[in-house]
XYZ file of C-alpha atoms in Angstrom:
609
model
C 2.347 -6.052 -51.436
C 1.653 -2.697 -49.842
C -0.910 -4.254 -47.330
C 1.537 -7.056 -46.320
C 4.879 -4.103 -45.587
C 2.059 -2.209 -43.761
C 1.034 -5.026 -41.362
C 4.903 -6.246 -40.967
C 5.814 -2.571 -40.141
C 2.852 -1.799 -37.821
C 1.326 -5.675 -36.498
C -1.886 -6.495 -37.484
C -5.101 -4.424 -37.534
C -7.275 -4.356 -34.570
C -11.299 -4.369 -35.303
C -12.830 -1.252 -33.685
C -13.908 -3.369 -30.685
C -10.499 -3.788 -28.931
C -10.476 0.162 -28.822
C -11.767 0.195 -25.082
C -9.075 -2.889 -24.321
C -6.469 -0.253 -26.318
C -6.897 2.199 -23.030
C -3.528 2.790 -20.558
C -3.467 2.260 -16.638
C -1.929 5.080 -14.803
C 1.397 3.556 -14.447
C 1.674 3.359 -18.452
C -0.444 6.765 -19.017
C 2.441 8.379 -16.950
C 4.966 7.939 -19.357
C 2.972 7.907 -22.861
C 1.500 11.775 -21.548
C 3.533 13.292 -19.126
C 6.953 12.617 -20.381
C 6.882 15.619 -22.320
C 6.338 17.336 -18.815
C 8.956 15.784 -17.149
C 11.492 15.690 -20.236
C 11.709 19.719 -19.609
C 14.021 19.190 -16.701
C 16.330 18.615 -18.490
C 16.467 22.095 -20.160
C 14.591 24.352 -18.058
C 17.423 25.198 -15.417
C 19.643 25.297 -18.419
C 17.286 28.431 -19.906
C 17.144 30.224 -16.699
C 21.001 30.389 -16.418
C 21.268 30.746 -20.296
C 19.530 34.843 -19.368
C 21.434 34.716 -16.227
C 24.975 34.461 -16.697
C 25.788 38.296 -17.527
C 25.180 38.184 -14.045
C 28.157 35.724 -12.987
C 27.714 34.459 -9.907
C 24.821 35.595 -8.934
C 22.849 33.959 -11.553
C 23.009 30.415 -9.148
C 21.598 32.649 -6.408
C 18.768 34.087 -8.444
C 18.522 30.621 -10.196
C 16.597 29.369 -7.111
C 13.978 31.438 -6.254
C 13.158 31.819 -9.755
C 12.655 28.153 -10.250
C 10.426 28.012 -6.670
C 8.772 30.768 -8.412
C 8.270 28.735 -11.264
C 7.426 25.313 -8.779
C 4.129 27.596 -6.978
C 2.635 28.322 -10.827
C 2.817 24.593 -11.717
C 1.461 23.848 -8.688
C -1.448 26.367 -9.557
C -1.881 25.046 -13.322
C -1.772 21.568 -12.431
C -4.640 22.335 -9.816
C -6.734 24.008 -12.230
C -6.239 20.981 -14.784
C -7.800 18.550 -12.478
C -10.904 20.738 -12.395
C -10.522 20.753 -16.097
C -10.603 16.578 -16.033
C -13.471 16.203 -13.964
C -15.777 18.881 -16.072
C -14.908 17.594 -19.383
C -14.450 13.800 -18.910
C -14.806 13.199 -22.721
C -11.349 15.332 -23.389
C -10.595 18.306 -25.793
C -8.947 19.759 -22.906
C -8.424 23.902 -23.303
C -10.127 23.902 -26.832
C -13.645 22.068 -25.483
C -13.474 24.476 -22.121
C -12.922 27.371 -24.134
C -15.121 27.096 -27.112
C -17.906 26.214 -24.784
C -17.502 28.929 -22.166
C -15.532 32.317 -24.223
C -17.342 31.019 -27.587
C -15.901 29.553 -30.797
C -13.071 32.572 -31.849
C -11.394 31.949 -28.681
C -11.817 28.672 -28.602
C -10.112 28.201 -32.506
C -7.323 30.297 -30.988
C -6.744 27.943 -28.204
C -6.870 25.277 -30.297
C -4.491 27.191 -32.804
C -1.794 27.610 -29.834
C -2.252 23.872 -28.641
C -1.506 22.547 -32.014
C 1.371 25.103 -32.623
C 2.415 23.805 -29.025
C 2.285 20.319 -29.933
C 4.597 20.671 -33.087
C 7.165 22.953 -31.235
C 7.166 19.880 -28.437
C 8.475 17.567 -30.884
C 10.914 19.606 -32.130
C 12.186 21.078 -29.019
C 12.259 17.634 -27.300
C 13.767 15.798 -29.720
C 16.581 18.985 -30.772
C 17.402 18.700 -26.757
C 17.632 14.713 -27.021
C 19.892 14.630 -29.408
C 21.930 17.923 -27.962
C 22.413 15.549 -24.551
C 23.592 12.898 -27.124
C 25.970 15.303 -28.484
C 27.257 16.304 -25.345
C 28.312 12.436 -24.920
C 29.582 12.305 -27.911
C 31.137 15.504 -29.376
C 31.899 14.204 -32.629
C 28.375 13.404 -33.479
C 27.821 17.339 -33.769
C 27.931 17.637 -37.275
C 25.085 15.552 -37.543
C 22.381 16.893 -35.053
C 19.932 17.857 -38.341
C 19.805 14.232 -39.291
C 19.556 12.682 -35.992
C 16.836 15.113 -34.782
C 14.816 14.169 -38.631
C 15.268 10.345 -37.786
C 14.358 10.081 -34.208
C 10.788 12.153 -35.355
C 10.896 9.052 -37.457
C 11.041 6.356 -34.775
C 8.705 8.286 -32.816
C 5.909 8.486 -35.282
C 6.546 5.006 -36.434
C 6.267 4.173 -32.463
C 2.954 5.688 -32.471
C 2.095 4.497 -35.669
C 2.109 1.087 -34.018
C -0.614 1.461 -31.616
C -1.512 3.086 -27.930
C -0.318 0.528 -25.832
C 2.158 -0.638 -27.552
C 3.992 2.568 -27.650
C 3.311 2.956 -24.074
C 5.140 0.240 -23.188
C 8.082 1.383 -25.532
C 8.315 4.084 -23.956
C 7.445 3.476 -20.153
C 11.106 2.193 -19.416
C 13.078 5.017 -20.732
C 10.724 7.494 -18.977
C 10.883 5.341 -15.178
C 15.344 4.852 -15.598
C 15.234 8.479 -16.268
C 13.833 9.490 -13.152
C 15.419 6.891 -11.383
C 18.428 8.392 -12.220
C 17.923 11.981 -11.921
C 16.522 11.077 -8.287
C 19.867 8.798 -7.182
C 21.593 12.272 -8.858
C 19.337 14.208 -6.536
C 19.748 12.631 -3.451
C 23.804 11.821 -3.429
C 24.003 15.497 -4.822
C 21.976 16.157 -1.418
C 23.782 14.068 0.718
C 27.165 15.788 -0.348
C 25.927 19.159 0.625
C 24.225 18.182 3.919
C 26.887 15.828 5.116
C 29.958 18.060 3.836
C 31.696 15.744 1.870
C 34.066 17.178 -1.028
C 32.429 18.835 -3.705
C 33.575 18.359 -7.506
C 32.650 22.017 -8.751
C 32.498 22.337 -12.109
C 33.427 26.011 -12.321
C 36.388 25.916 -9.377
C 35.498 28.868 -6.553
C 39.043 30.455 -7.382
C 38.229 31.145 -10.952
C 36.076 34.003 -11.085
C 32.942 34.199 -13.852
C 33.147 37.682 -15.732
C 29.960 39.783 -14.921
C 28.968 41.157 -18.305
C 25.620 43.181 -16.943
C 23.882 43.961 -14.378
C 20.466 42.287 -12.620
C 17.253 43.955 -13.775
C 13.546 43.610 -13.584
C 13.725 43.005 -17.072
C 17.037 39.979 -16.930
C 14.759 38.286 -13.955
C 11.580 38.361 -16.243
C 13.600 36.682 -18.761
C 15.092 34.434 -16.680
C 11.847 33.224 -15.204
C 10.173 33.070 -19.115
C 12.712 30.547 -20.131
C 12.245 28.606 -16.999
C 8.764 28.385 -17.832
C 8.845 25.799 -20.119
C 9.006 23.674 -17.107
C 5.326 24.178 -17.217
C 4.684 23.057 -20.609
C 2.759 19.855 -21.047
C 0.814 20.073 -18.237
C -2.468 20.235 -20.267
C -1.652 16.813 -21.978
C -3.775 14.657 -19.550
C -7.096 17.026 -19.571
C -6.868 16.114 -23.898
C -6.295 12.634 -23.624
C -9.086 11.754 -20.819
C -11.064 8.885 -23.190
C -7.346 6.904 -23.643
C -7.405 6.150 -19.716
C -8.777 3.545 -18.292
C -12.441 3.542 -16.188
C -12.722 5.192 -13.854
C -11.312 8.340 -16.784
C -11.530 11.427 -15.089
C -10.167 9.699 -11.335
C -7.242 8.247 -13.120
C -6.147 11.120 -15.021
C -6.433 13.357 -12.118
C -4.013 11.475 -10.335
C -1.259 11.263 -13.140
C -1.723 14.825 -13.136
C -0.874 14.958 -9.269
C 1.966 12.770 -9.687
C 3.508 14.378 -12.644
C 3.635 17.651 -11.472
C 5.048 16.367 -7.966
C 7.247 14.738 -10.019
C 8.589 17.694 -11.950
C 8.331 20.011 -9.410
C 10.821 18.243 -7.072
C 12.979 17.302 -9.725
C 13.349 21.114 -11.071
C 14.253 22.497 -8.262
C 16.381 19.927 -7.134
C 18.100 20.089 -10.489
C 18.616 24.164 -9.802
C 20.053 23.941 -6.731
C 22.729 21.216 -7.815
C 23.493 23.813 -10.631
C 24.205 26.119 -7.625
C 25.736 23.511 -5.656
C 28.249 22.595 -8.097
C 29.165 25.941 -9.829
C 27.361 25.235 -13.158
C 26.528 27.407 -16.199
C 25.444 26.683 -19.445
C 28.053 25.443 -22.170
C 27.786 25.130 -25.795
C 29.257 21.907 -26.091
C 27.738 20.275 -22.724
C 24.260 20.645 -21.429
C 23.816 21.730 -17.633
C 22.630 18.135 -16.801
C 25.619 16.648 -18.142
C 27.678 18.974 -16.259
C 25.542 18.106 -12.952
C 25.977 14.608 -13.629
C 30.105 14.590 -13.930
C 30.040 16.277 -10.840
C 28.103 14.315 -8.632
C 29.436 10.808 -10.536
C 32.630 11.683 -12.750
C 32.212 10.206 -16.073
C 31.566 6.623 -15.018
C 28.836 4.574 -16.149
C 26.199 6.276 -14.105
C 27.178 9.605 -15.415
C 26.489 7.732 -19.004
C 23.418 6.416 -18.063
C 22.193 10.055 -17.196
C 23.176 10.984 -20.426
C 21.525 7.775 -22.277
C 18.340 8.130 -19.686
C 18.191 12.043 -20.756
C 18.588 11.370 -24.290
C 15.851 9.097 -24.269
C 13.235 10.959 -22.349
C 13.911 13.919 -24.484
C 13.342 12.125 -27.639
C 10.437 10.074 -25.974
C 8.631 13.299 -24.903
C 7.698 13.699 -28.276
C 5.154 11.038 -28.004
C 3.196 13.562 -25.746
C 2.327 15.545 -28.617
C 2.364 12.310 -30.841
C -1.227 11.323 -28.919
C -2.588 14.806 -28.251
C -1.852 16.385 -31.702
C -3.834 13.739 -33.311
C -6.796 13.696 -31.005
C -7.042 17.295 -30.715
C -6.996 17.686 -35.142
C -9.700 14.735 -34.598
C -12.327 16.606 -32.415
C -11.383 19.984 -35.000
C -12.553 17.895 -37.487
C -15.651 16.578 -35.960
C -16.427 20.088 -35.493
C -15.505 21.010 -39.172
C -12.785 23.020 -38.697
C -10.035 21.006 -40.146
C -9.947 18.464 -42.984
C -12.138 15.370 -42.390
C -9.737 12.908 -42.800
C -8.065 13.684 -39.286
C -10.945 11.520 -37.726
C -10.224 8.589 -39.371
C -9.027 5.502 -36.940
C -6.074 3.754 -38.779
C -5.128 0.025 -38.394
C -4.155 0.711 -35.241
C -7.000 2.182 -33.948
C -4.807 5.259 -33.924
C -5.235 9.006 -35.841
C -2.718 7.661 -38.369
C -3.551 10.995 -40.417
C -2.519 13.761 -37.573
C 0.696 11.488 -36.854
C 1.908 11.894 -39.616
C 1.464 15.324 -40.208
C 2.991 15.956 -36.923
C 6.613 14.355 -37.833
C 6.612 15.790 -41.351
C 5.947 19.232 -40.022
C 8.372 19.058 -37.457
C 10.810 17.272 -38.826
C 11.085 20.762 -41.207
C 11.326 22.595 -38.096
C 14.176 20.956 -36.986
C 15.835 21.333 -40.521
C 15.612 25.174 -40.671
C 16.763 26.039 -37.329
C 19.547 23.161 -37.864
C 18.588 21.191 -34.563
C 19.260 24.268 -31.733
C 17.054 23.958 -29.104
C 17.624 27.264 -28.114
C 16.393 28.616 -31.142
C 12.838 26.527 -31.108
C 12.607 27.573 -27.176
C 11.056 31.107 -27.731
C 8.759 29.847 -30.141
C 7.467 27.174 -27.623
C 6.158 28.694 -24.750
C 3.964 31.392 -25.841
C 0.914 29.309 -27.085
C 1.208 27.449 -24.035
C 0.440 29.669 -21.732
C -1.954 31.348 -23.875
C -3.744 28.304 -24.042
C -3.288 27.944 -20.093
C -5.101 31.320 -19.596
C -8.270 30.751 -22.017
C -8.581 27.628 -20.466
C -8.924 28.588 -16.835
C -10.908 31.537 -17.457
C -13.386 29.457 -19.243
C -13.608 27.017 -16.016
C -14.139 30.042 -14.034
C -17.680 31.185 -16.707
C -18.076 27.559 -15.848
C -18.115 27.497 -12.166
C -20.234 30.652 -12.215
C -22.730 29.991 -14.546
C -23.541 26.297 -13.279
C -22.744 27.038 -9.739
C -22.251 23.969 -8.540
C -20.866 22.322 -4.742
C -17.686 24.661 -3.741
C -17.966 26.591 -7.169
C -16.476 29.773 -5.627
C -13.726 28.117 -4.418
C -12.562 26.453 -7.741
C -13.721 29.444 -9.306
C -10.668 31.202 -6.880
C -8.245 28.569 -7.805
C -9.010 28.953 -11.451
C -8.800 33.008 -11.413
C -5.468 32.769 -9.583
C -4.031 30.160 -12.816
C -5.840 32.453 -15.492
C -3.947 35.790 -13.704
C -0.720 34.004 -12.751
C -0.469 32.120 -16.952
C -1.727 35.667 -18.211
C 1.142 37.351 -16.662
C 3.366 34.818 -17.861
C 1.731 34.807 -21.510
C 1.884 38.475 -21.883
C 6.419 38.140 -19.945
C 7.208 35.523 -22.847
C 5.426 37.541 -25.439
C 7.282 40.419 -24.747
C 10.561 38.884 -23.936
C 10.977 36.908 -26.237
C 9.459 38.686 -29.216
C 12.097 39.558 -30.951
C 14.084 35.902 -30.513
C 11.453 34.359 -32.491
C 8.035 34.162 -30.392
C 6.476 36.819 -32.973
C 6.493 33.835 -35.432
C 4.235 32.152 -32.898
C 1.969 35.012 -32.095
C 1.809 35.929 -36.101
C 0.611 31.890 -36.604
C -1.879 32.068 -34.474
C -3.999 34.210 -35.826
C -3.094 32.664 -39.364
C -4.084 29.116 -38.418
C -7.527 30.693 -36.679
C -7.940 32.099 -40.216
C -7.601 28.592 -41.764
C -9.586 26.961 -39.134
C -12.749 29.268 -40.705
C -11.948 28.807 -43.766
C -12.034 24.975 -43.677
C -15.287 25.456 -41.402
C -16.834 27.784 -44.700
C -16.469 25.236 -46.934
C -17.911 22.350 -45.198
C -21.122 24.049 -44.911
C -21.162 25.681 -48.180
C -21.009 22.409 -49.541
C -23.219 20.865 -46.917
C -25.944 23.025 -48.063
C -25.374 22.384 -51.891
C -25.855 18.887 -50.682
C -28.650 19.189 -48.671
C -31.599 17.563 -50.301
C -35.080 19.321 -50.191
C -38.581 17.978 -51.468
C -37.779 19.193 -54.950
C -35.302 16.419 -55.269
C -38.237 14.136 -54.941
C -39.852 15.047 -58.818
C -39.343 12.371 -61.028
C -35.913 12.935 -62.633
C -35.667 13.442 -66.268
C -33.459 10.734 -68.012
C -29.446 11.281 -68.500
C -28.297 11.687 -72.519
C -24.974 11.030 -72.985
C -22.108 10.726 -75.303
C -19.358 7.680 -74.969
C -15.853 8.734 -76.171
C -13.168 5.666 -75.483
C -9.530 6.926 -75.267
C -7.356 4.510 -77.189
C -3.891 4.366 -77.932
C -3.846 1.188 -80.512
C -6.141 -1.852 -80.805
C -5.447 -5.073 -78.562
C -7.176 -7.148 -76.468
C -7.116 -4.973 -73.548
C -9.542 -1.739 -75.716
C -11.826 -4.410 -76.699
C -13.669 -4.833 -73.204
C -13.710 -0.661 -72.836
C -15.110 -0.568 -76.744
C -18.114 -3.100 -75.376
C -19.133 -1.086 -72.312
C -18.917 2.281 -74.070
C -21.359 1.553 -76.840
C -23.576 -0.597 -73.934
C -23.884 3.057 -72.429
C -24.679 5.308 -75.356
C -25.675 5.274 -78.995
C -23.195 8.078 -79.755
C -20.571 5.939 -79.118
C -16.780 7.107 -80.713
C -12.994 6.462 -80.264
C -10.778 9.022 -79.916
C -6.819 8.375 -80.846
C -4.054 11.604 -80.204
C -1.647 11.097 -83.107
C 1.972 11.496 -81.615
C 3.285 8.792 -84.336
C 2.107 8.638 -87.728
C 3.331 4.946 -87.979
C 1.117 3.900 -85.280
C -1.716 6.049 -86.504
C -1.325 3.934 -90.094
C -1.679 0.708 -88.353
C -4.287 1.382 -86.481
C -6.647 2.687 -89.219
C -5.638 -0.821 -90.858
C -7.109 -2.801 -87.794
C -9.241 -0.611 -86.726
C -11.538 -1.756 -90.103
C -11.448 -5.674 -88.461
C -11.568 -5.211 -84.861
C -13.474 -1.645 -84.472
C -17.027 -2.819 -84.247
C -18.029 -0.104 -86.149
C -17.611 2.221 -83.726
C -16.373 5.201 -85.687
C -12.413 6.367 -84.752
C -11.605 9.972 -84.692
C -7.808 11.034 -85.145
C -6.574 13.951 -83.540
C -2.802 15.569 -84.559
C -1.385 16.453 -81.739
C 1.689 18.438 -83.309
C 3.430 19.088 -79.676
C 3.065 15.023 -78.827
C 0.935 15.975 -75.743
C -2.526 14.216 -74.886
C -4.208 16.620 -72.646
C -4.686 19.965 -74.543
C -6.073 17.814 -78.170
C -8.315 16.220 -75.713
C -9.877 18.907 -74.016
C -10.579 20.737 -77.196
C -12.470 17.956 -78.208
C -14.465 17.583 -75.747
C -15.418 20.996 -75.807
C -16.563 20.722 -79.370
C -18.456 17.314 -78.589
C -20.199 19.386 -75.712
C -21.086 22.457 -77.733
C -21.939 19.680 -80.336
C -24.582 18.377 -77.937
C -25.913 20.544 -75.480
C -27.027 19.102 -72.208
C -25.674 15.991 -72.941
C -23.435 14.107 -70.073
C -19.515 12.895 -71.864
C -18.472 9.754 -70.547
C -15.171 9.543 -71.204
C -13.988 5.438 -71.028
C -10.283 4.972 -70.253
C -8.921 1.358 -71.242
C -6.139 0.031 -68.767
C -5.057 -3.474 -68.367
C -4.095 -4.730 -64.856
C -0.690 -6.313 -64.631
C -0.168 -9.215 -61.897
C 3.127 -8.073 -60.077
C 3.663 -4.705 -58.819
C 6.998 -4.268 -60.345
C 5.317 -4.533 -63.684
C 3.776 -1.361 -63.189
C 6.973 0.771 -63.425
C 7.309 -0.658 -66.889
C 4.510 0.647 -68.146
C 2.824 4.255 -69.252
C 0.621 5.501 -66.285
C -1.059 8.010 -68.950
C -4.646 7.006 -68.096
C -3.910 8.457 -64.011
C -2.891 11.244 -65.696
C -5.882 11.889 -67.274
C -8.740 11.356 -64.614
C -6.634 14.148 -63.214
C -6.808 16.175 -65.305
C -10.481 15.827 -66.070
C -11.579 15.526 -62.523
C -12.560 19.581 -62.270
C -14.312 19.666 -65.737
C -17.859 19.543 -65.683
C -20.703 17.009 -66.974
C -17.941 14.892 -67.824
C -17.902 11.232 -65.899
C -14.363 8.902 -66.375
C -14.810 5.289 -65.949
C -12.298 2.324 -66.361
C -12.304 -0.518 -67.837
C -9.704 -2.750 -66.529
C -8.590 -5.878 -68.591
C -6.368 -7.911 -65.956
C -3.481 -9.615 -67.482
C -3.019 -13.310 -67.091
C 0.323 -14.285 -65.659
């Protein structure tokens, strides 16, 4: 039943062979890796007026050149990715460049600020998605927790279904989106260059209270909360091997275009702020308030709305493919649990998916859905991950030295200073509005990360065979004990197997009703084969505890010996019949699976419908 909801929920599996025929064009890689990217213009102006305003009007004035500010470091990081793509064709993006070139502490950390990234995109995308909902439709404001939990949901179910089919979910959202934002862009244009009446938003005859003063310290913040228009640029260098050939070529040019993309659109998006008098509202998001201006509230202005909503929801599917993969290649290099490599139906990395939208979907419970309140937490592993990265490609260019290495070494020192600066602004901004949670994780999941990594080859070389192994091994004694709970036709098989295996061969019955221990002892006589029953009280009607004190005395009993301990359980045909019955054997190979030189087996006796 389980295997027939899975494939009408998720299609049909696909045999490892269609993996290569699983891989995106550009045109469908665009959407499925740098909406994310492109999603955070529809916030990012909205944070650098957010730190603004005490300023009043001056805030649309400072606005701009902190968002060209902003435009020349994309520009910079989105150069140095491309050098990124072509180095490491195979993907891992920051992690692979950084544990290869700064060594394996930095590398973990990198990796610990991608993945910390990645779960902060989903939750930050999706709490803005459903914020630009909200500012549609006010009513639906008590209810921003639930729609943010069940839009991770359809998201993870999305990607659940497969690479390019969620690519070509979510390429249409992700093109009417900047369709629209670009017909906003350019009649918001034409308005200012031809003259024509302006709706302002915040009329030039009311005046906008100046609370403080502008400071070093005001732009710095100002230009940290922009920055998350930067965020998601390092998408494409981890997901190289889910473009098609030619890999590196293709996702080098989606980089291009996405940070064109964004960059003209940010800026563009700032100066319409300006244009039209716009600061940030609690109950209305800045693009909102753009769009009414420029449109009213007709149907375009509601397909902004519907196109933002969706590209801020959809954004999460960044993270949805570069979480997984990234938790994957840990894993390969034994630094997270193994069962993140594993392919699912899909030919997907079911596993990290899935993680992802649990964890944060609990993000977006405790800070109730406020984007503003995820935002500090979000850009500080970014750009610490921006700056390990690009000073690993410069160890890179100077160790191999290959053609024009001291030019991209150049344009790789200029992204690791200008992403350090900005790393080190956030930090300190925005330390005390939540990013020390971030910079405290970090170091925690690093922690884990060796932890996991001690293990594996502890027990990697308690596995490890050596020539000693190869002595002829000395034969197994054991005991047979068969839990039963009465006599019927489903104990009979286990009482068969368990004296086939041992000559010490005994039954074992917990009394927890001395009626049913009476009638047993009366069949028991007929149908026992002889195998002799022992009867435990068990005073407190619990299995476990009588049962391990046994088996303790049957082990001091006979030293050496191996206790295989034979657990009856008949099979019913229909699922449903399973709720009707005691699941007291699970219980029991769990509680038995630490103990040692004891082996549980089951006999199954499948019941006939």
């Amino acid at each position: 039943m389980f295997t027939k909801l899975r494939q009408l929920l998720l299609g049909k599996p696909l045999p490892t062979a269609r993996q290569i025929h699983e891989r995106l064009p550009k045109f469908l890689a665009l959407p499925v890796f740098a909406s994310d990217a492109l999603s955070s213009v529809a916030y990012a102006t909205e944070e650098i007026l957010l730190a603004l305003v005490v300023i009043g009007t001056g805030a649309w004035h400072v606005s701009q050149w902190i968002a060209v500010a902003i435009a020349i470091l994309l520009g910079i990081v989105a150069l140095s990715y491309r050098q990124t793509i072509f180095a490491y064709p195979h993907g891992g993006g920051s992690y692979t460049v950084t544990k290869e070139n700064l060594g394996v502490l930095l590398g973990l950390i990198a990796a610990a600020s991608l993945l910390t990234d990645y779960v902060l995109t989903v939750s930050v995308s999706i709490a803005a998605g459903v914020a630009a909902i909200v500012s549609a439709y006010p009513d639906l404001a008590p209810y921003k927790v639930l729609l943010g939990v069940v839009f991770v949901a359809i998201v993870a179910f999305a990607n659940l279904r497969g690479l390019r089919e969620s690519g070509w979910l979510f390429a249409p959202p992700t093109y009417i989106f900047l369709f629209s934002l670009f017909a906003m862009t350019a009649v918001g244009l034409f308005k200012a260059i031809t003259h024509a009446p302006i709706h302002h938003i915040i009329p030039p005859t009311e005046s906008v209270p100046i609370t403080g003063t502008l400071s070093l310290w005001l732009v710095l913040r100002a230009f940290s909360g922009g920055c998350v228009a930067i965020t998601g640029t390092e998408a494409v260098a981890n997901g190289i091997p889910a473009f098609r050939p030619p890999e590196s070529k293709n996702a080098a040019t989606t980089v291009a275009i996405m940070a064109c993309i964004l960059g003209a659109l940010f800026m563009s998006s700032t100066y319409l702020a300006h244009l039209y008098r716009v600061l940030p509202s609690e109950h209305e998001t800045v693009i909102s308030q753009i769009a009414r201006g420029t449109f009213g509230k007709g149907w375009f202005y509601y397909l902004i709305q519907y196109a933002t909503a969706a590209i801020l929801i959809l954004a999460a599917n960044t993270a949805f493919q570069d979480f997984p993969r990234l938790s994957s290649i840990l894993a390969r290099d034994r630094f997270a649990p193994r069962q993140l490599t594993n392919l699912g139906d899909k030919l997907v990395f079911s596993n990290g998916i899935t993680a992802l939208a649990t964890i944060a979907a609990l993000l977006i419970v405790i800070f109730h859905g406020e984007t503003h309140a995820l935002i500090p937490l979000y850009a500080v592993g970014v750009f610490v991950t921006f700056t390990l990265s690009q000073t690993g490609m410069v160890i890179r260019h100077r160790r191999l030295k290959l053609n024009r290495w001291r030019t991209h070494a150049i344009i790789n020192s200029i992204g690791a200073f200008a992403t350090g600066v900005v790393a080190i602004v956030i930090a300190s901004v925005k330390f005390m509005h939540g990013a020390y949670i971030v910079i405290f994780l970090i170091p925690a999941l690093v922690l884990v990360f060796y932890k996991i990594h001690q293990h594996y080859i502890k027990l990697g070389n308690q596995l490890r065979l050596s020539e000693d192994h190869y002595k002829e091994p000395e034969p197994i004694k054991s005991t047979s004990i068969v839990l039963v709970s009465s006599i019927h036709k489903g104990v009979m098989p286990a009482l068969k197997y368990a004296r086939s295996l041992s000559h010490d061969c005994r039954a074992l019955y917990i009394e927890v009703d001395g009626v049913e221990t009476a009638l047993l002892r009366d069949r028991w006589e007929i149908f026992g084969m002889d195998i002799p029953l022992v009867i435990l009280e068990s005073p407190y009607r619990t299995i476990i505890s009588p049962l391990f004190r046994y088996l303790d005395e049957a082990k001091k009993e006979r030293p050496g010996y191996v206790i295989t301990v034979v657990l009856p359980e008949f099979v019913v045909r229909k699922w449903w019949h399973r709720i009707l019955h005691n699941q007291s054997s699970l219980l029991i190979k769990f509680a038995l699976m630490t103990r040692r030189d004891i082996v549980i087996t089951n006999v199954r006796y499948f019941v006939e419908e």
